[in-house]
Coordinates of C-alpha atoms in Angstrom, one line a residue:
Chain V
M25 CA 8.6 -28.7 25.3
N26 CA 11.5 -26.3 25.7
G27 CA 14.5 -27.1 23.5
G28 CA 17.5 -27.9 25.6
A29 CA 21.1 -27.2 24.8
G30 CA 22.0 -28.6 21.4
S31 CA 18.5 -29.3 20.3
T32 CA 16.6 -27.4 17.6
P33 CA 15.3 -24.2 19.2
H34 CA 11.5 -23.8 19.5
I35 CA 9.9 -20.5 18.7
L36 CA 6.3 -19.7 19.6
I37 CA 4.8 -17.0 17.4
V38 CA 1.7 -15.3 18.8
G39 CA -0.5 -13.9 16.1
G40 CA -1.7 -15.4 12.8
G41 CA -1.7 -12.3 10.5
G42 CA 0.5 -11.7 7.6
T43 CA 3.5 -10.9 9.8
G44 CA 3.2 -14.0 11.9
G45 CA 2.7 -16.2 8.8
A46 CA 5.7 -14.7 7.0
L47 CA 7.8 -15.1 10.2
A48 CA 6.8 -18.8 10.6
H49 CA 7.8 -19.3 6.9
D50 CA 11.1 -17.6 7.4
L51 CA 12.0 -19.4 10.6
A52 CA 10.9 -22.8 9.2
L53 CA 13.2 -22.3 6.2
R54 CA 16.0 -21.6 8.7
G55 CA 15.3 -25.0 10.2
A56 CA 13.8 -23.8 13.5
R57 CA 10.9 -25.5 15.2
V58 CA 8.0 -23.2 14.9
T59 CA 4.6 -23.1 16.6
L60 CA 2.2 -20.3 15.7
V61 CA -1.0 -19.6 17.6
E62 CA -3.9 -17.4 16.4
R63 CA -7.1 -17.0 18.4
G64 CA -9.4 -16.9 15.3
E65 CA -9.0 -17.8 11.7
F66 CA -5.7 -16.9 10.1
T67 CA -5.7 -13.3 8.7
S68 CA -8.8 -12.4 10.7
G69 CA -7.3 -9.4 12.5
T70 CA -5.9 -6.6 10.5
T71 CA -4.3 -8.4 7.5
G72 CA -7.5 -9.7 5.8
R73 CA -9.3 -6.5 6.3
H74 CA -7.0 -4.2 4.5
H75 CA -7.9 -2.7 1.1
G76 CA -5.8 -5.1 -0.9
L77 CA -3.3 -2.7 -2.2
L78 CA 0.2 -3.9 -3.0
H79 CA 1.9 -0.5 -2.4
S80 CA 4.4 0.8 -4.9
G81 CA 5.5 3.1 -2.1
A82 CA 4.5 6.2 -3.9
R83 CA 2.0 7.1 -1.2
Y84 CA 5.0 7.6 1.2
A85 CA 7.5 9.0 -1.3
V86 CA 7.2 12.5 0.1
N87 CA 6.7 12.2 3.8
D88 CA 7.9 8.8 4.8
Q89 CA 10.7 7.7 2.5
E90 CA 11.9 4.8 4.7
S91 CA 8.5 3.2 4.2
A92 CA 8.5 4.1 0.5
V93 CA 11.8 2.2 -0.1
E94 CA 10.6 -0.8 1.9
C95 CA 7.4 -0.9 -0.2
I96 CA 8.9 -0.7 -3.7
E97 CA 11.6 -3.4 -2.8
E98 CA 9.0 -5.8 -1.3
N99 CA 6.5 -5.0 -4.1
M100 CA 9.0 -6.2 -6.8
L101 CA 10.1 -9.2 -4.7
L102 CA 6.6 -10.4 -3.8
R103 CA 5.6 -10.5 -7.5
R104 CA 8.5 -13.0 -8.0
I105 CA 7.8 -15.3 -5.0
A106 CA 4.0 -15.2 -5.2
P107 CA 3.2 -15.3 -9.0
G108 CA -0.5 -15.3 -9.7
S109 CA -1.4 -13.6 -6.4
F110 CA -1.6 -10.1 -7.8
E111 CA -3.7 -8.2 -10.3
E112 CA -0.8 -6.7 -12.1
N113 CA -2.8 -3.6 -12.9
D114 CA -0.5 -0.6 -11.8
G115 CA -1.8 2.5 -10.1
L116 CA -2.4 6.1 -11.0
F117 CA -1.9 9.2 -8.8
V118 CA -4.5 11.6 -10.0
G119 CA -4.3 15.4 -9.6
V120 CA -7.7 17.1 -9.6
T121 CA -7.2 20.5 -8.0
D122 CA -4.6 23.3 -8.3
E123 CA -3.5 22.3 -4.8
D124 CA -2.9 18.7 -6.0
M125 CA -0.7 20.2 -8.8
T126 CA 1.5 21.9 -6.2
Y127 CA 2.2 18.4 -4.8
L128 CA 3.3 17.0 -8.1
P129 CA 7.0 18.2 -8.3
G130 CA 7.8 17.0 -4.8
F131 CA 6.0 13.7 -5.5
L132 CA 8.0 13.0 -8.7
A133 CA 11.2 13.9 -6.9
G134 CA 10.3 11.7 -3.9
C135 CA 9.6 8.8 -6.2
E136 CA 12.9 9.2 -8.0
E137 CA 14.8 9.4 -4.7
T138 CA 13.2 6.2 -3.4
G139 CA 13.5 4.2 -6.7
I140 CA 9.8 4.1 -7.7
P141 CA 9.3 4.3 -11.4
T142 CA 6.8 6.9 -12.6
Q143 CA 5.2 7.9 -15.9
V144 CA 3.4 11.3 -16.2
L145 CA 0.2 11.0 -18.2
Q146 CA -1.8 13.9 -19.7
P147 CA -5.6 13.9 -18.9
D148 CA -6.7 12.5 -22.3
E149 CA -4.2 9.6 -22.0
A150 CA -5.3 8.8 -18.5
L151 CA -9.0 8.8 -19.5
R152 CA -8.2 6.4 -22.3
L153 CA -6.7 4.0 -19.8
E154 CA -9.5 4.6 -17.2
P155 CA -12.7 6.0 -18.7
L156 CA -14.4 6.5 -15.4
L157 CA -11.9 8.9 -13.9
N158 CA -13.0 12.4 -13.0
P159 CA -12.9 14.1 -16.4
A160 CA -11.7 17.3 -14.7
L161 CA -8.4 15.7 -13.8
K162 CA -5.3 17.7 -14.5
V163 CA -2.6 15.0 -14.5
A164 CA -2.1 11.4 -13.6
V165 CA 1.2 9.6 -12.7
R166 CA 1.4 5.9 -13.3
V167 CA 3.3 3.8 -10.6
P168 CA 3.7 0.1 -10.0
D169 CA 0.8 -0.4 -7.5
A170 CA -1.1 -3.7 -7.7
T171 CA -4.2 -5.3 -6.2
M172 CA -3.6 -8.3 -3.9
D173 CA -6.1 -10.6 -2.2
A174 CA -5.6 -9.6 1.4
M175 CA -6.2 -13.1 2.7
R176 CA -5.0 -15.4 -0.1
M177 CA -1.6 -13.8 -0.7
P178 CA -0.6 -14.0 3.0
L179 CA -2.1 -17.5 3.2
R180 CA 0.6 -18.6 0.8
F181 CA 3.2 -17.9 3.5
F182 CA 1.2 -20.1 6.0
A183 CA 0.8 -22.8 3.3
T184 CA 4.6 -22.9 2.7
A185 CA 5.5 -22.7 6.4
K186 CA 3.1 -25.6 7.1
A187 CA 4.7 -27.7 4.3
N188 CA 8.1 -27.0 5.9
G189 CA 7.0 -28.4 9.2
A190 CA 5.7 -25.4 11.1
D191 CA 2.9 -26.1 13.5
L192 CA 0.2 -23.5 12.7
L193 CA -2.7 -23.5 15.2
S194 CA -5.8 -21.4 14.6
W195 CA -8.5 -21.1 17.3
V196 CA -5.9 -21.1 20.1
D197 CA -6.1 -18.1 22.4
V198 CA -3.2 -17.0 24.6
I199 CA -4.4 -16.5 28.1
D200 CA -1.1 -15.4 29.6
L201 CA 2.6 -15.6 29.0
E202 CA 4.8 -17.6 31.4
L203 CA 7.2 -15.2 33.0
A204 CA 9.7 -16.1 35.8
A205 CA 12.9 -14.4 36.9
G206 CA 12.8 -12.0 33.9
V207 CA 12.5 -14.8 31.3
V208 CA 9.5 -15.7 29.1
S209 CA 9.4 -19.5 28.7
G210 CA 6.1 -20.1 26.9
A211 CA 2.4 -19.4 27.1
R212 CA -0.8 -20.6 28.7
V213 CA -3.3 -21.1 26.0
R214 CA -7.0 -22.1 25.5
D215 CA -7.9 -24.3 22.6
L216 CA -11.2 -22.9 21.4
V217 CA -12.0 -26.1 19.5
T218 CA -11.9 -28.3 22.5
G219 CA -12.3 -25.6 25.2
R220 CA -9.3 -27.0 27.0
E221 CA -6.5 -25.0 28.6
T222 CA -2.9 -26.1 28.2
R223 CA 0.7 -24.7 28.0
I224 CA 3.1 -24.3 25.2
G225 CA 6.8 -24.0 26.2
A226 CA 9.3 -22.2 24.0
D227 CA 12.8 -21.0 23.9
L228 CA 11.5 -17.7 22.6
V229 CA 8.1 -16.1 22.2
V230 CA 7.5 -13.6 19.3
N231 CA 4.6 -11.2 19.7
A232 CA 3.3 -10.6 16.2
T233 CA -0.1 -9.4 17.1
G234 CA -0.2 -6.1 15.3
P235 CA -2.5 -3.6 16.9
W236 CA -2.9 -6.1 19.8
S237 CA 0.8 -6.2 20.5
E238 CA 0.4 -3.8 23.4
Q239 CA -2.1 -6.1 25.1
V240 CA 0.2 -9.2 24.6
A241 CA 3.3 -7.3 25.7
R242 CA 1.6 -6.4 28.9
M243 CA 1.4 -10.1 29.7
A244 CA 5.2 -10.1 29.9
G245 CA 5.1 -6.9 32.0
V246 CA 6.5 -4.7 29.2
D247 CA 5.2 -1.9 27.0
V248 CA 5.4 -1.4 23.2
P249 CA 5.0 2.0 21.6
I250 CA 2.0 1.1 19.4
R251 CA -1.1 3.0 18.6
P252 CA -4.1 1.0 17.2
S253 CA -5.2 3.3 14.4
P254 CA -8.4 2.2 12.6
G255 CA -9.5 3.3 9.2
V256 CA -12.9 2.9 7.6
M257 CA -13.2 1.3 4.2
L258 CA -16.2 1.1 1.8
A259 CA -16.9 -1.5 -0.8
V260 CA -19.3 -0.8 -3.7
R261 CA -20.5 -3.1 -6.4
G262 CA -19.0 -2.7 -9.8
R263 CA -15.4 -2.6 -10.9
L264 CA -15.1 1.1 -11.6
C265 CA -11.5 1.0 -12.6
N266 CA -8.8 -1.5 -13.6
M267 CA -5.9 0.3 -12.0
V268 CA -5.5 1.4 -8.4
I269 CA -6.6 5.1 -8.4
N270 CA -4.9 7.3 -5.8
R271 CA -5.4 11.1 -5.1
L272 CA -2.2 13.0 -5.9
H273 CA -1.8 14.8 -2.5
S274 CA -0.4 14.2 0.9
S275 CA -2.3 11.3 2.6
G276 CA -5.9 12.0 3.4
D277 CA -9.4 10.4 3.8
G278 CA -11.0 8.6 0.9
D279 CA -8.0 9.1 -1.4
I280 CA -7.8 5.6 -2.9
V281 CA -10.0 3.3 -5.0
V282 CA -8.8 -0.2 -5.3
P283 CA -10.5 -2.5 -7.8
Q284 CA -11.0 -6.0 -6.3
R285 CA -12.9 -8.7 -8.2
A286 CA -16.3 -7.1 -9.2
L287 CA -16.1 -4.6 -6.4
S288 CA -14.3 -1.3 -5.8
V289 CA -12.9 -0.6 -2.4
I290 CA -12.6 3.0 -1.2
G291 CA -10.3 3.8 1.6
T292 CA -9.6 5.1 4.1
S293 CA -9.9 7.3 7.2
S294 CA -7.7 7.3 10.3
W295 CA -8.2 7.8 14.0
V296 CA -6.7 6.3 17.2
V297 CA -8.4 3.9 19.7
E298 CA -7.4 2.2 22.9
D299 CA -9.1 -1.2 22.1
P300 CA -8.3 -2.7 18.7
D301 CA -11.3 -5.0 19.0
D302 CA -14.1 -2.5 19.4
L303 CA -13.7 -0.2 16.4
G304 CA -17.1 0.8 15.2
V305 CA -17.8 2.1 11.7
P306 CA -18.7 5.8 12.1
S307 CA -21.3 6.8 9.6
D308 CA -19.6 10.2 8.9
H309 CA -16.5 8.3 7.8
V310 CA -18.5 6.1 5.4
Q311 CA -20.0 9.3 3.9
R312 CA -16.5 10.8 3.6
M313 CA -15.4 7.7 1.6
I314 CA -18.2 8.3 -0.9
D315 CA -17.6 12.1 -1.0
E316 CA -13.8 11.9 -1.5
G317 CA -13.8 8.7 -3.5
S318 CA -16.2 10.3 -6.0
V319 CA -13.7 13.1 -6.6
L320 CA -11.4 10.5 -8.1
V321 CA -14.1 8.3 -9.7
P322 CA -17.5 10.1 -9.8
A323 CA -19.3 6.7 -10.4
V324 CA -18.5 5.9 -6.7
R325 CA -21.5 8.0 -5.7
E326 CA -24.0 6.0 -7.7
A327 CA -22.5 2.6 -7.2
P328 CA -24.6 0.2 -5.0
Y329 CA -23.3 -0.3 -1.4
R330 CA -21.8 -3.6 -0.6
S331 CA -20.1 -3.2 2.8
A332 CA -18.3 -0.8 5.2
W333 CA -15.9 -1.9 7.8
S334 CA -12.9 -0.9 10.0
A335 CA -9.5 -2.3 10.3
A336 CA -6.9 -1.3 13.0
R337 CA -3.4 -0.5 11.8
P338 CA -0.5 -1.0 14.2
L339 CA 1.2 2.3 14.0
I340 CA 4.5 2.9 15.8
G341 CA 4.5 5.9 18.1
S342 CA 3.7 6.7 21.7
R343 CA 0.4 7.8 23.1
D344 CA 1.7 11.3 23.3
D345 CA 2.1 11.5 19.5
A346 CA -0.4 12.6 16.9
D347 CA -4.1 12.2 17.4
S348 CA -5.1 11.0 14.0
G349 CA -2.4 8.5 13.4
R350 CA -1.7 10.0 9.9
E351 CA 1.6 11.6 11.2
L352 CA 2.9 8.2 12.4
S353 CA 5.4 6.3 10.3
R354 CA 4.2 3.2 8.4
T355 CA 7.5 1.5 8.9
F356 CA 8.0 -1.4 11.3
K357 CA 10.0 -2.3 14.3
T358 CA 11.5 -5.3 16.0
I359 CA 11.9 -5.0 19.7
D360 CA 14.1 -7.3 21.7
H361 CA 12.7 -6.9 25.2
A362 CA 15.9 -8.2 26.7
V363 CA 17.6 -5.1 25.4
D364 CA 14.8 -2.6 25.9
D365 CA 13.2 -3.9 29.2
G366 CA 15.5 -6.6 30.6
V367 CA 12.9 -9.4 29.8
E368 CA 14.6 -12.4 28.1
G369 CA 13.0 -14.7 25.6
F370 CA 10.5 -12.2 24.2
V371 CA 10.5 -10.3 21.0
T372 CA 7.9 -8.0 19.5
I373 CA 7.5 -7.3 15.7
T374 CA 5.0 -4.6 14.9
G375 CA 4.1 -1.7 12.7
G376 CA 4.5 -2.2 8.9
K377 CA 1.8 -3.1 6.4
G378 CA 0.6 -6.0 4.2
T379 CA 3.1 -5.1 1.5
T380 CA 6.1 -5.4 3.8
L381 CA 5.2 -8.6 5.5
R382 CA 8.1 -10.6 4.2
G383 CA 10.7 -7.9 4.9
M384 CA 9.3 -7.5 8.5
A385 CA 9.7 -11.2 9.0
E386 CA 13.3 -11.2 7.7
V387 CA 14.4 -8.5 10.1
C388 CA 12.6 -10.2 13.0
A389 CA 13.9 -13.6 12.1
D390 CA 17.5 -12.2 12.0
V391 CA 17.0 -10.9 15.6
V392 CA 15.5 -14.2 16.7
S393 CA 18.3 -16.2 15.0
R394 CA 21.0 -14.2 16.7
K395 CA 19.5 -14.7 20.1
L396 CA 19.0 -18.5 19.6
G397 CA 22.3 -19.2 17.7
I398 CA 20.6 -20.2 14.4
E399 CA 23.2 -19.7 11.7
T400 CA 21.1 -20.3 8.6
A401 CA 20.5 -17.1 6.6
C402 CA 17.2 -15.9 5.3
R403 CA 16.0 -17.8 2.3
T404 CA 12.6 -16.1 1.7
R405 CA 13.7 -13.7 -1.0
D406 CA 13.8 -16.4 -3.6
T407 CA 11.6 -19.2 -2.3
V408 CA 8.5 -19.3 -4.5
L409 CA 5.4 -19.8 -2.2
L410 CA 2.9 -22.7 -2.5
P411 CA -0.7 -21.9 -3.6
H412 CA -3.1 -20.6 -0.9
T413 CA -5.1 -23.8 -1.1
A414 CA -2.2 -25.7 0.5
A415 CA -2.9 -23.9 3.7
F416 CA -6.1 -25.9 4.0
A417 CA -4.5 -29.3 3.4
A418 CA -4.9 -31.8 6.2
Chain A
M24 CA -21.2 -2.2 15.1
T25 CA -22.0 1.3 14.0
D26 CA -22.0 4.2 16.4
D27 CA -25.8 4.7 16.8
A28 CA -27.3 1.4 18.0
V29 CA -31.1 1.7 18.3
T30 CA -32.6 -1.6 19.1
T31 CA -32.0 -5.2 20.3
R32 CA -32.2 -8.4 18.3
R33 CA -32.1 -12.0 19.5
L34 CA -29.6 -14.3 17.9
R35 CA -29.7 -18.1 18.3
V36 CA -26.3 -19.5 17.7
H37 CA -25.2 -23.1 17.0
R38 CA -22.6 -24.1 19.6
F39 CA -20.4 -27.2 19.5
K40 CA -17.0 -27.9 20.9
R41 CA -15.0 -31.1 20.2
G42 CA -15.9 -33.6 22.9
D43 CA -19.5 -32.3 23.3
H44 CA -22.2 -35.1 22.9
Q45 CA -24.2 -32.9 20.6
P46 CA -24.5 -29.3 19.5
H47 CA -26.8 -26.9 21.3
I48 CA -28.3 -23.4 20.7
E49 CA -27.3 -20.4 22.7
E50 CA -29.3 -17.2 22.7
H51 CA -28.0 -13.7 22.9
D52 CA -29.6 -10.3 22.7
V53 CA -27.5 -8.0 20.6
P54 CA -27.7 -4.2 20.2
V55 CA -28.1 -3.4 16.5
D56 CA -28.9 -0.5 14.1
E57 CA -30.0 -0.4 10.5
R58 CA -26.6 -1.4 9.1
T59 CA -25.5 -4.1 11.6
T60 CA -24.6 -7.3 9.9
V61 CA -24.8 -10.9 11.1
L62 CA -21.0 -10.9 11.4
E63 CA -20.9 -7.7 13.5
A64 CA -23.5 -9.2 15.8
L65 CA -21.6 -12.4 16.2
R66 CA -18.4 -10.4 16.8
W67 CA -20.3 -8.4 19.5
I68 CA -21.3 -11.7 21.2
Q69 CA -17.6 -12.8 21.1
L70 CA -16.3 -9.5 22.5
H71 CA -18.9 -8.8 25.1
Q72 CA -20.5 -12.1 26.2
D73 CA -18.5 -15.2 25.2
L74 CA -14.8 -15.0 24.0
T75 CA -14.9 -18.7 23.2
L76 CA -17.5 -18.3 20.3
G77 CA -15.7 -19.7 17.2
L78 CA -16.4 -17.9 13.9
R79 CA -14.4 -17.4 10.7
H80 CA -14.0 -13.9 9.2
S81 CA -11.3 -12.0 7.3
C82 CA -12.2 -9.2 4.8
F83 CA -15.6 -8.0 6.0
H84 CA -16.7 -7.1 2.4
A85 CA -17.6 -10.3 0.6
S86 CA -14.2 -10.7 -1.1
C87 CA -12.5 -13.5 1.0
G88 CA -15.4 -15.9 1.5
T89 CA -14.5 -17.0 5.1
C90 CA -17.7 -16.0 6.9
G91 CA -20.2 -18.3 5.2
V92 CA -23.0 -19.5 7.6
R93 CA -26.6 -20.5 7.4
V94 CA -28.9 -17.8 8.6
N95 CA -32.4 -19.1 9.3
G96 CA -31.5 -22.1 7.1
K97 CA -30.3 -20.0 4.1
E98 CA -26.6 -19.8 3.0
R99 CA -25.3 -16.3 3.6
L100 CA -22.0 -14.4 3.9
A101 CA -22.4 -13.0 7.4
C102 CA -20.4 -9.9 6.5
V103 CA -23.0 -8.6 4.0
T104 CA -26.2 -9.9 5.6
K105 CA -27.9 -7.1 7.5
L106 CA -30.1 -8.0 10.4
S107 CA -32.5 -5.4 9.3
D108 CA -33.3 -7.5 6.2
I109 CA -34.3 -10.5 8.3
S110 CA -37.5 -10.5 10.3
G111 CA -38.0 -12.3 13.7
T112 CA -35.5 -14.4 15.5
V113 CA -32.2 -15.0 13.8
T114 CA -30.7 -18.5 13.9
V115 CA -27.1 -18.9 12.8
D116 CA -25.8 -22.4 11.9
P117 CA -22.6 -23.6 10.3
L118 CA -22.5 -24.4 6.6
A119 CA -23.8 -27.9 5.7
N120 CA -22.0 -30.7 3.8
L121 CA -18.7 -29.9 5.4
P122 CA -17.3 -31.1 8.8
V123 CA -18.1 -28.8 11.7
L124 CA -14.8 -27.9 13.5
H125 CA -16.5 -25.9 16.3
D126 CA -19.5 -23.7 16.8
V127 CA -20.3 -22.1 13.4
V128 CA -16.8 -22.9 11.9
V129 CA -16.5 -25.6 9.3
D130 CA -13.3 -27.3 8.0
M131 CA -12.7 -26.0 4.5
G132 CA -10.1 -28.7 3.7
P133 CA -12.6 -31.0 2.0
F134 CA -14.0 -28.1 0.0
V135 CA -10.6 -26.9 -1.3
A136 CA -9.5 -30.5 -2.0
R137 CA -12.3 -30.8 -4.7
Y138 CA -10.6 -28.3 -7.0
P139 CA -8.7 -29.6 -10.1
E140 CA -5.1 -28.6 -10.7
P141 CA -3.9 -26.0 -11.6
H142 CA -5.8 -23.6 -9.4
P143 CA -4.9 -20.1 -10.5
I144 CA -6.7 -17.2 -8.9
V145 CA -6.3 -14.4 -11.4
R146 CA -7.8 -14.2 -14.9
G147 CA -8.0 -11.7 -17.7
S148 CA -10.2 -8.7 -17.0
E149 CA -13.3 -8.2 -19.2
F150 CA -14.3 -4.9 -17.5
L151 CA -14.0 -1.5 -19.2
S152 CA -12.7 -3.4 -22.3
E153 CA -12.8 -0.2 -24.4
S154 CA -9.9 1.1 -22.3
R155 CA -6.4 0.2 -23.4
T156 CA -3.8 -1.2 -21.1
A157 CA -0.8 0.8 -19.9
D158 CA 2.5 0.4 -21.7
G159 CA 4.3 -2.7 -20.3
I160 CA 1.1 -4.5 -19.4
D161 CA -0.2 -7.0 -22.0
E162 CA -3.6 -7.5 -20.4
H163 CA -5.2 -6.3 -17.2
E164 CA -5.6 -9.2 -14.8
R165 CA -8.2 -9.5 -12.1
Y166 CA -9.2 -11.9 -9.4
E167 CA -11.7 -14.7 -10.1
D168 CA -15.2 -13.8 -9.0
C169 CA -15.5 -17.1 -7.0
I170 CA -14.4 -16.4 -3.5
E171 CA -14.3 -20.1 -2.5
C172 CA -16.8 -19.5 0.4
G173 CA -18.5 -22.9 0.1
L174 CA -22.1 -21.5 0.2
C175 CA -22.9 -23.4 -3.1
L176 CA -21.7 -26.7 -1.7
S177 CA -23.7 -26.2 1.5
A178 CA -26.9 -25.5 -0.5
C179 CA -26.4 -28.4 -2.9
P180 CA -28.9 -31.2 -2.3
V181 CA -26.7 -33.7 -4.1
A182 CA -23.7 -33.0 -1.9
A183 CA -26.0 -33.5 1.1
T184 CA -26.4 -37.2 0.2
D185 CA -23.0 -37.9 -1.5
D186 CA -19.8 -36.5 -0.2
T187 CA -17.9 -37.8 -3.2
Y188 CA -19.6 -35.3 -5.5
L189 CA -17.1 -32.7 -6.8
G190 CA -19.7 -30.0 -6.2
P191 CA -20.7 -26.7 -7.8
A192 CA -17.7 -24.5 -7.0
A193 CA -15.1 -26.9 -8.4
L194 CA -17.1 -27.8 -11.5
A195 CA -17.9 -24.1 -12.2
Y196 CA -14.2 -23.4 -11.8
A197 CA -13.4 -26.1 -14.4
Q198 CA -15.8 -24.5 -16.8
R199 CA -14.1 -21.1 -16.3
L200 CA -10.8 -22.8 -17.2
L201 CA -12.4 -24.1 -20.4
E202 CA -13.5 -20.5 -21.2
E203 CA -10.1 -19.1 -20.5
A204 CA -7.5 -21.9 -20.3
R205 CA -4.5 -19.9 -19.0
G206 CA -2.2 -22.7 -19.9
A207 CA -4.4 -25.5 -18.4
D208 CA -4.8 -28.7 -20.4
R209 CA -8.4 -28.6 -21.8
D210 CA -8.6 -32.4 -22.2
A211 CA -7.4 -33.1 -18.7
I212 CA -10.1 -30.7 -17.4
L213 CA -12.8 -32.4 -19.4
D214 CA -11.6 -35.8 -18.3
W215 CA -11.8 -34.7 -14.7
A216 CA -15.3 -33.3 -15.1
D217 CA -16.5 -36.3 -17.1
Q218 CA -17.0 -38.8 -14.3
D219 CA -20.0 -40.0 -12.3
T220 CA -19.0 -37.9 -9.3
G221 CA -18.5 -34.9 -11.6
A222 CA -20.7 -33.0 -14.0
W223 CA -23.2 -35.9 -14.5
R224 CA -24.1 -36.0 -10.7
C225 CA -25.7 -32.5 -10.7
H226 CA -29.5 -32.8 -10.5
A227 CA -30.0 -29.2 -11.8
A228 CA -31.7 -28.0 -8.6
F229 CA -29.9 -24.6 -9.1
E230 CA -29.7 -24.1 -5.4
C231 CA -26.0 -23.3 -5.8
T232 CA -26.7 -20.3 -8.1
E233 CA -29.4 -19.1 -5.7
A234 CA -26.8 -19.3 -2.8
C235 CA -23.8 -17.7 -4.6
P236 CA -22.9 -14.3 -3.2
S237 CA -20.6 -13.5 -6.2
D238 CA -22.9 -14.1 -9.2
V239 CA -20.7 -17.0 -10.4
R240 CA -23.9 -18.9 -11.4
P241 CA -22.4 -22.4 -10.8
A242 CA -25.4 -24.3 -12.0
Q243 CA -25.4 -22.6 -15.4
R244 CA -21.7 -23.3 -15.7
I245 CA -22.3 -27.0 -14.9
M246 CA -24.9 -27.1 -17.7
A247 CA -22.4 -25.5 -20.1
L248 CA -19.8 -28.1 -19.0
R249 CA -22.2 -30.9 -19.7
K250 CA -22.9 -29.5 -23.1
E251 CA -19.2 -29.7 -23.9
L252 CA -19.0 -33.2 -22.5
R253 CA -22.0 -34.4 -24.6
H254 CA -20.3 -33.1 -27.8
R255 CA -17.0 -34.7 -26.8
R256 CA -18.7 -38.1 -26.0
K257 CA -20.7 -38.0 -29.3
D258 CA -17.5 -37.2 -31.2
R259 CA -15.9 -40.2 -29.6
D260 CA -19.0 -42.5 -30.2
L261 CA -19.5 -42.8 -26.4
E262 CA -22.8 -43.1 -24.6
V263 CA -24.2 -39.8 -23.5
P264 CA -26.0 -40.0 -20.2
E265 CA -29.8 -39.1 -20.5
R266 CA -30.2 -38.4 -16.8
P267 CA -28.0 -37.4 -13.9
S268 CA -25.9 -40.2 -12.4
S269 CA -26.9 -41.4 -8.9
A270 CA -24.7 -42.0 -5.9
S271 CA -25.2 -45.8 -6.3
E272 CA -23.9 -45.7 -9.9
A273 CA -21.1 -43.5 -8.8
S274 CA -19.9 -46.0 -6.3
A275 CA -20.6 -49.1 -8.5

């Protein structure tokens, strides 16, 4: 199945989350032959479990400006290429304590430096927009956050990739990568629908498995600097706000309430694990979501419980770095293992977040294209995506 | 799984791989606590006992609609169904009225294919209507309540005998479009619903409303749709069906 000289190069993407889907879409538009394998349903790992925030970037405007710039650029771009996929509701950063107020000047300056539009609202104006906010608030800053459907928005990349000829295979588990003489040439896979094992040959394999990327890289005998960092989220019944409500302070537990359908999602905590599959939902974290979330929107405390769950972020940083994961950058990284480790035919894309899925794919597809001699440039910036339902078409 | 597992529950799980002669049931004893959901229990089986167990999941909070299964014969979202709310043995089967892909996973293709065009997913928000929108935003938009999980179709007794029936989710969605057209062609929607395989096929069993995890109330919406269709047929001097259409009429 390997493409020989002169034929269309074949790329095998491992991982069917937002990153893998966006990469399949990007490479399919460039005319490459693409196969994507995912061991479960698409978006079943980290992508579908996130709180559904389309970041304005304001959360990172003070401490992680690289991520902030990525977020605001992709935020504006995704609204153009995926119309109808966002609740265009904006967000508020709400200051409640004197300490929050000391964060305000740096926050506004950071937003200005990174190109994130802001509007400062006095408490009475903020309460007119959002009646259930903590009435003791001191200030609110409006930013262009939005709510996205954490599954259906990414599925539009899968839908469009599929329509452009990409072979997208769910329920296919990678057992091992094929590595000989320092070259990765494909993967041994198990089809979970039939139970059969087979191999998929490729000119290049991309590891797009998020917090699992360390496990997959090990199959090629290389290491990636990833820390699986889970966070707990809590969904309560009732749409307590129309806008995304953030706490005006440096990142902390329970500092965001995202309205989603008739639910409100409160997030999140942050710690670090070895195994991204076995996360658990610590009870004290759930309680912290209620306690901290109700500082922003007091009704959180009385709202009926719907669900609590954990999702593992793929944060970039070595095991020697911070313990909580909060200090690690939310930006992303493409690693060409030929350069870093002397293993040819193998690239890892990791880090990042739901909001930056398209940008991550573009950077990675540029690296892949350079390696395989694909000359077509990225076209995802202005290709409007098909509806999510097209992902289910036969 | 939460961090303070206290007891063990037995799950009986429907298993089927393509090429098998017939499905079979596998039993697993799973450590659980008060909050453990059916989805977490199935994930535990997958991680600790059988990696090949096929199941769909994504959001874990009843917002994506991927983890629909039947638990002891009742349609449920596995992610918000606590084992502590179910007594005795727990049997997990795939949804009915859709093709089984493997194990408890069904093919959602035929479900999605029932929807009329266009199929927008955001709508105007009716919540907190006393609040005004921010400058630059005409109207707050929010996602439709329907999460396209297929539980209503699985529970529908008409769909069980007739796979041409458009089914509760798609018909309820059409009625939503009539309430809030968002640019859709009202007449085209009504034409689409006004067929033997459409609104007239519903036998008003209300099983769909019973099964819906998002309070969409599909059956009531189908009744509202019929009311509109009756008026439209009367206005056009057309016959108004007195009783639901049957599968034989639909195919005749």
